[in-house]
Amino acid sequence: MLELEGTVNSIVFRNEENGYSIVRFACEGDIITLVGYMPLVREGEDLKVKGEWVYHPVYGEQVQVSEYSTVTPSTLEGIEKYLSSGLIPGIGPKTARKIVDVLGKDALDIIQYNPDKLTKVEGIGEKKAQRIAQAFEEQRGLRDVLMFLQAYDISTAFAIKIFKKYREETIKLIKQNPYRLVDDIEGIGFKRADKIAMSMGMEHNSPGRVFAGTKHVLSEFAGAGHVFVPKVMLADRAAGLLAVEHQQVEDAIGSLAIAGQVKLEQGSDGQVVYHMPFYHAESSVAAKLVQLSLMDYDTFDMDIDSQIEGYEKRYGIALDEVQKEAVVQSIDNGIVVITGGPGTGKTTTIKAIIDIFEEKGLEVTLAAPTGRAAKRMAQACDREACTIHRLLEFSYQENQHASNFGRDEDNPLDCQVLIIDEVSMVDILLMHHLLKAVTPGTRLVMVGDVDQLPSVGPGNVLRDIISSGVVKVVRLKKIFRQEGESSIVVNAHRINGGQYPVTNSRDGDFFFIEKTDMQQVVDTIIDLCKNRLPRYNGYNPMTDIQVLSPMRKGPIGVDNLNIRLRESLNPPGRDKEERKSGSFVFRVGDRVMQVKNNYSLRWEAPLQDGCLTEGEGVFNGDLGIIESLDQEEGQLTVLFDDERKADYRFNQLDELEPAYAVTVHKSQGSEFPVMVMPVFWGPPMLITRNLLYTALTRAKQLAVLVGREEYLRRMVDNNRISRRYSALDGRMRDILSRL
């Protein structure tokens, strides 16, 4: 690694939010350019820097700084330039000259240790001297924190976040308990905090470490979709991770329960542990669903059969008996679930329900879990639809790390009928907040495909509601497509029923390409995306074709596929700016996906009249292309598929991932003109029937599978559904039995 020592000549650019800077640096008689996160560097300051030479296609050779430290200026000229750089409010160039003239080389020591002597300088009284000393101390405090955290591989961006949270107490608080960073600083996980703690010499079996590690393991279970976890399983996993005695984890679980952070309950096979927010959410959802299912709703003075017949005549369609039942149940009941696979007429049924309710003067509201799902719902129903978060007026206060739903029991939704699509994607926390905002008396229609993969977040909400037996459920099974029109739909239902798909029919839209090894699979997928599919029907590889994979790792995992596809579809060029973040280098033209909800990120989009509309909120699963990348401004711009455009600071790039290929789980709620997926060996928990079914139902026009038919058949045969620990169905039945 390159090591340099010199003086800051000038600051060319600084992003005040994250400290990213471009600096002219005088070193051994040469002026070189430094780039990197250097939030406190000032003109005239002497530095020691470590970094690597990099080449910028426009600005030439630069040093990418990975670490730096300050050297106190020793010359009168250096001290004067340092003080006049704007570091300290109240000291400009004239005052800096006066201070150096009066105090000489001791000026900086006097400001730090004897600020009263500043009053010797003309124009500086006692109050101003104290303000200067205080500002100098604050800057020194941040500098000390940066240097302290740098030793533990904490980036400058994170160090600034930490300092803003703890201020002058930062070093003391972290030394007392580094694990507090996990709860207080978004993006700092247990493993990073544990590394700091171990470096500080903390005992591996200290109560604080066991306490934090147990919470971490509980959060890992939540990340896998579990609402609770058996106590024995939690203790075993945590003891193994921490290399401590089982009893120590048991004690930590007890302490967490006493502190109100977890809830212990007796399950069918022993005690279970809930993270407290999940316990409250599951209990609340169960109670509200039972309440809605038992309410007596206003009846309409109408002949339902005549209303349905009138709808059929207006639109020239014919509902089957099950669809008609769904309409009737939506009118007669306060809450109903409509479930069915692709092509079974869910959209047609929803439109009939909307039409009849609106004809009776009822206010109908439509929503879905994701922006893409809401957009599809709006287009299909020819009505406005929004995300559930936007419906509930969600906001996020970044400075407080707190979220807020503007709609709740005190400010409920103003509608008489609420229709939610893609309910299989709704987790227990979101359902909790949604139901809090639903007034008793509002009709709730939940629509979804229960055979899809469950939500990414904790819970098995749709499946549990159906299995509870408390809520009226209508299952649509008849495929409303002309025979032979869509082999995607036919094969999706065959797969869901445990039958092998029929592949490669003439003029079909479902194809299987046999390849015997993984490298052939990867090469074929690249050729399909780059050459064959664009030639076949003019498909755009960046916007029309989506590669899905069951897994992240391995030759056919999304990590490798993204690298190979990017090499082929968006190779480097002198006119394409790049920015490294983590293990990936983002490049102008790359297809990317937002991988976490960011409710405060601002966007703009064009209207038909040429004006712009603005808003905020970019959500997990949103797809787009990097339109531009500005090194000096420290940001890149993403143009999303729905024409929204958002700017990302470089310290926000952990919210983006390459999306030439994405996991099947990440594709939920989306549809693509063309879906391409490798079919090969993988872990049995990933190579499953419902994963294959979910992937196939993402395709609108064409589905292409590449691999070995042996593994295609194995996926159909493997009806393994990973168990999620949830108890919503049991709670609903229990509440009903006690009424």
Short mmCIF file of N, CA and C in Angstrom, two decimals, residues 521-531 541-542 545-549 556-571 584 587 589-591 658-662 676 678:
data_model
loop_
_atom_site.label_atom_id
_atom_site.label_comp_id
_atom_site.label_asym_id
_atom_site.label_seq_id
_atom_site.Cartn_x
_atom_site.Cartn_y
_atom_site.Cartn_z
N VAL A 521 -24.54 -24.21 -18.98
CA VAL A 521 -25.76 -23.51 -18.57
C VAL A 521 -25.52 -22.00 -18.57
N VAL A 522 -24.41 -21.58 -17.93
CA VAL A 522 -24.10 -20.16 -17.84
C VAL A 522 -23.87 -19.56 -19.23
N ASP A 523 -23.08 -20.25 -20.06
CA ASP A 523 -22.80 -19.74 -21.41
C ASP A 523 -24.08 -19.62 -22.23
N THR A 524 -24.99 -20.57 -22.07
CA THR A 524 -26.24 -20.54 -22.82
C THR A 524 -27.12 -19.37 -22.37
N ILE A 525 -27.19 -19.14 -21.05
CA ILE A 525 -27.98 -18.02 -20.54
C ILE A 525 -27.45 -16.70 -21.07
N ILE A 526 -26.13 -16.55 -21.10
CA ILE A 526 -25.53 -15.32 -21.63
C ILE A 526 -25.87 -15.15 -23.11
N ASP A 527 -25.77 -16.24 -23.86
CA ASP A 527 -26.08 -16.18 -25.29
C ASP A 527 -27.56 -15.85 -25.51
N LEU A 528 -28.44 -16.42 -24.70
CA LEU A 528 -29.86 -16.11 -24.81
C LEU A 528 -30.12 -14.63 -24.59
N CYS A 529 -29.52 -14.07 -23.55
CA CYS A 529 -29.77 -12.67 -23.20
C CYS A 529 -29.15 -11.71 -24.21
N LYS A 530 -27.97 -12.03 -24.66
CA LYS A 530 -27.25 -11.10 -25.54
C LYS A 530 -27.66 -11.24 -27.00
N ASN A 531 -27.92 -12.47 -27.46
CA ASN A 531 -28.10 -12.69 -28.90
C ASN A 531 -29.45 -13.29 -29.28
N PRO A 541 -32.35 -6.81 -23.59
CA PRO A 541 -31.77 -7.54 -22.45
C PRO A 541 -31.85 -6.78 -21.13
N MET A 542 -31.85 -5.43 -21.20
CA MET A 542 -31.83 -4.64 -19.98
C MET A 542 -33.22 -4.42 -19.38
N ILE A 545 -35.79 -8.82 -20.36
CA ILE A 545 -35.36 -10.16 -19.97
C ILE A 545 -34.86 -10.13 -18.54
N GLN A 546 -35.38 -11.03 -17.70
CA GLN A 546 -34.90 -11.12 -16.33
C GLN A 546 -34.42 -12.55 -16.06
N VAL A 547 -33.16 -12.66 -15.67
CA VAL A 547 -32.61 -13.95 -15.26
C VAL A 547 -32.90 -14.14 -13.78
N LEU A 548 -33.48 -15.28 -13.44
CA LEU A 548 -33.73 -15.64 -12.04
C LEU A 548 -32.90 -16.86 -11.69
N SER A 549 -32.56 -17.00 -10.42
CA SER A 549 -31.84 -18.18 -9.96
C SER A 549 -32.34 -18.56 -8.57
N ILE A 556 -24.08 -21.07 -10.99
CA ILE A 556 -25.38 -20.63 -11.50
C ILE A 556 -26.11 -19.73 -10.50
N GLY A 557 -25.40 -19.29 -9.46
CA GLY A 557 -25.98 -18.36 -8.51
C GLY A 557 -25.96 -16.94 -9.05
N VAL A 558 -26.76 -16.07 -8.44
CA VAL A 558 -26.89 -14.71 -8.98
C VAL A 558 -25.58 -13.93 -8.90
N ASP A 559 -24.73 -14.22 -7.91
CA ASP A 559 -23.48 -13.47 -7.80
C ASP A 559 -22.62 -13.68 -9.04
N ASN A 560 -22.43 -14.93 -9.44
CA ASN A 560 -21.61 -15.22 -10.62
C ASN A 560 -22.33 -14.81 -11.90
N LEU A 561 -23.63 -15.06 -11.98
CA LEU A 561 -24.38 -14.69 -13.18
C LEU A 561 -24.33 -13.18 -13.42
N ASN A 562 -24.41 -12.40 -12.35
CA ASN A 562 -24.34 -10.95 -12.50
C ASN A 562 -23.00 -10.51 -13.08
N ILE A 563 -21.93 -11.13 -12.61
CA ILE A 563 -20.60 -10.77 -13.13
C ILE A 563 -20.50 -11.12 -14.61
N ARG A 564 -20.90 -12.35 -14.96
CA ARG A 564 -20.78 -12.80 -16.34
C ARG A 564 -21.71 -12.02 -17.28
N LEU A 565 -22.93 -11.78 -16.86
CA LEU A 565 -23.88 -11.05 -17.69
C LEU A 565 -23.43 -9.60 -17.89
N ARG A 566 -22.90 -8.99 -16.82
CA ARG A 566 -22.44 -7.61 -16.93
C ARG A 566 -21.26 -7.52 -17.91
N GLU A 567 -20.35 -8.49 -17.85
CA GLU A 567 -19.22 -8.49 -18.78
C GLU A 567 -19.71 -8.49 -20.22
N SER A 568 -20.81 -9.21 -20.46
CA SER A 568 -21.30 -9.37 -21.82
C SER A 568 -22.22 -8.23 -22.25
N LEU A 569 -23.10 -7.78 -21.35
CA LEU A 569 -24.12 -6.81 -21.71
C LEU A 569 -23.70 -5.36 -21.47
N ASN A 570 -22.76 -5.14 -20.55
CA ASN A 570 -22.34 -3.77 -20.26
C ASN A 570 -20.85 -3.73 -19.93
N PRO A 571 -20.01 -4.01 -20.92
CA PRO A 571 -18.57 -4.03 -20.67
C PRO A 571 -18.05 -2.63 -20.36
N PHE A 584 -18.62 -5.08 -5.33
CA PHE A 584 -19.10 -4.84 -6.69
C PHE A 584 -18.69 -3.45 -7.15
N ARG A 587 -21.31 0.51 -12.50
CA ARG A 587 -20.91 1.14 -13.77
C ARG A 587 -22.14 1.76 -14.43
N GLY A 589 -24.88 2.33 -16.86
CA GLY A 589 -25.51 1.34 -17.73
C GLY A 589 -25.87 0.05 -17.04
N ASP A 590 -25.41 -0.14 -15.79
CA ASP A 590 -25.71 -1.37 -15.06
C ASP A 590 -27.19 -1.44 -14.67
N ARG A 591 -27.74 -2.65 -14.71
CA ARG A 591 -29.07 -2.91 -14.19
C ARG A 591 -28.93 -3.21 -12.70
N PRO A 658 -26.43 -5.43 -8.08
CA PRO A 658 -26.60 -5.71 -9.51
C PRO A 658 -27.81 -6.60 -9.73
N ALA A 659 -28.52 -6.40 -10.83
CA ALA A 659 -29.80 -7.11 -11.03
C ALA A 659 -29.93 -7.69 -12.43
N TYR A 660 -28.80 -7.98 -13.08
CA TYR A 660 -28.89 -8.74 -14.32
C TYR A 660 -29.53 -10.10 -14.00
N ALA A 661 -29.18 -10.62 -12.82
CA ALA A 661 -29.82 -11.82 -12.29
C ALA A 661 -30.23 -11.54 -10.86
N VAL A 662 -31.40 -12.04 -10.45
CA VAL A 662 -31.86 -11.88 -9.07
C VAL A 662 -32.41 -13.22 -8.59
N VAL A 676 -35.71 -16.13 -17.64
CA VAL A 676 -34.74 -17.18 -17.93
C VAL A 676 -34.19 -17.69 -16.61
N PRO A 678 -31.68 -20.93 -14.66
CA PRO A 678 -30.93 -22.19 -14.68
C PRO A 678 -31.63 -23.24 -13.83
#
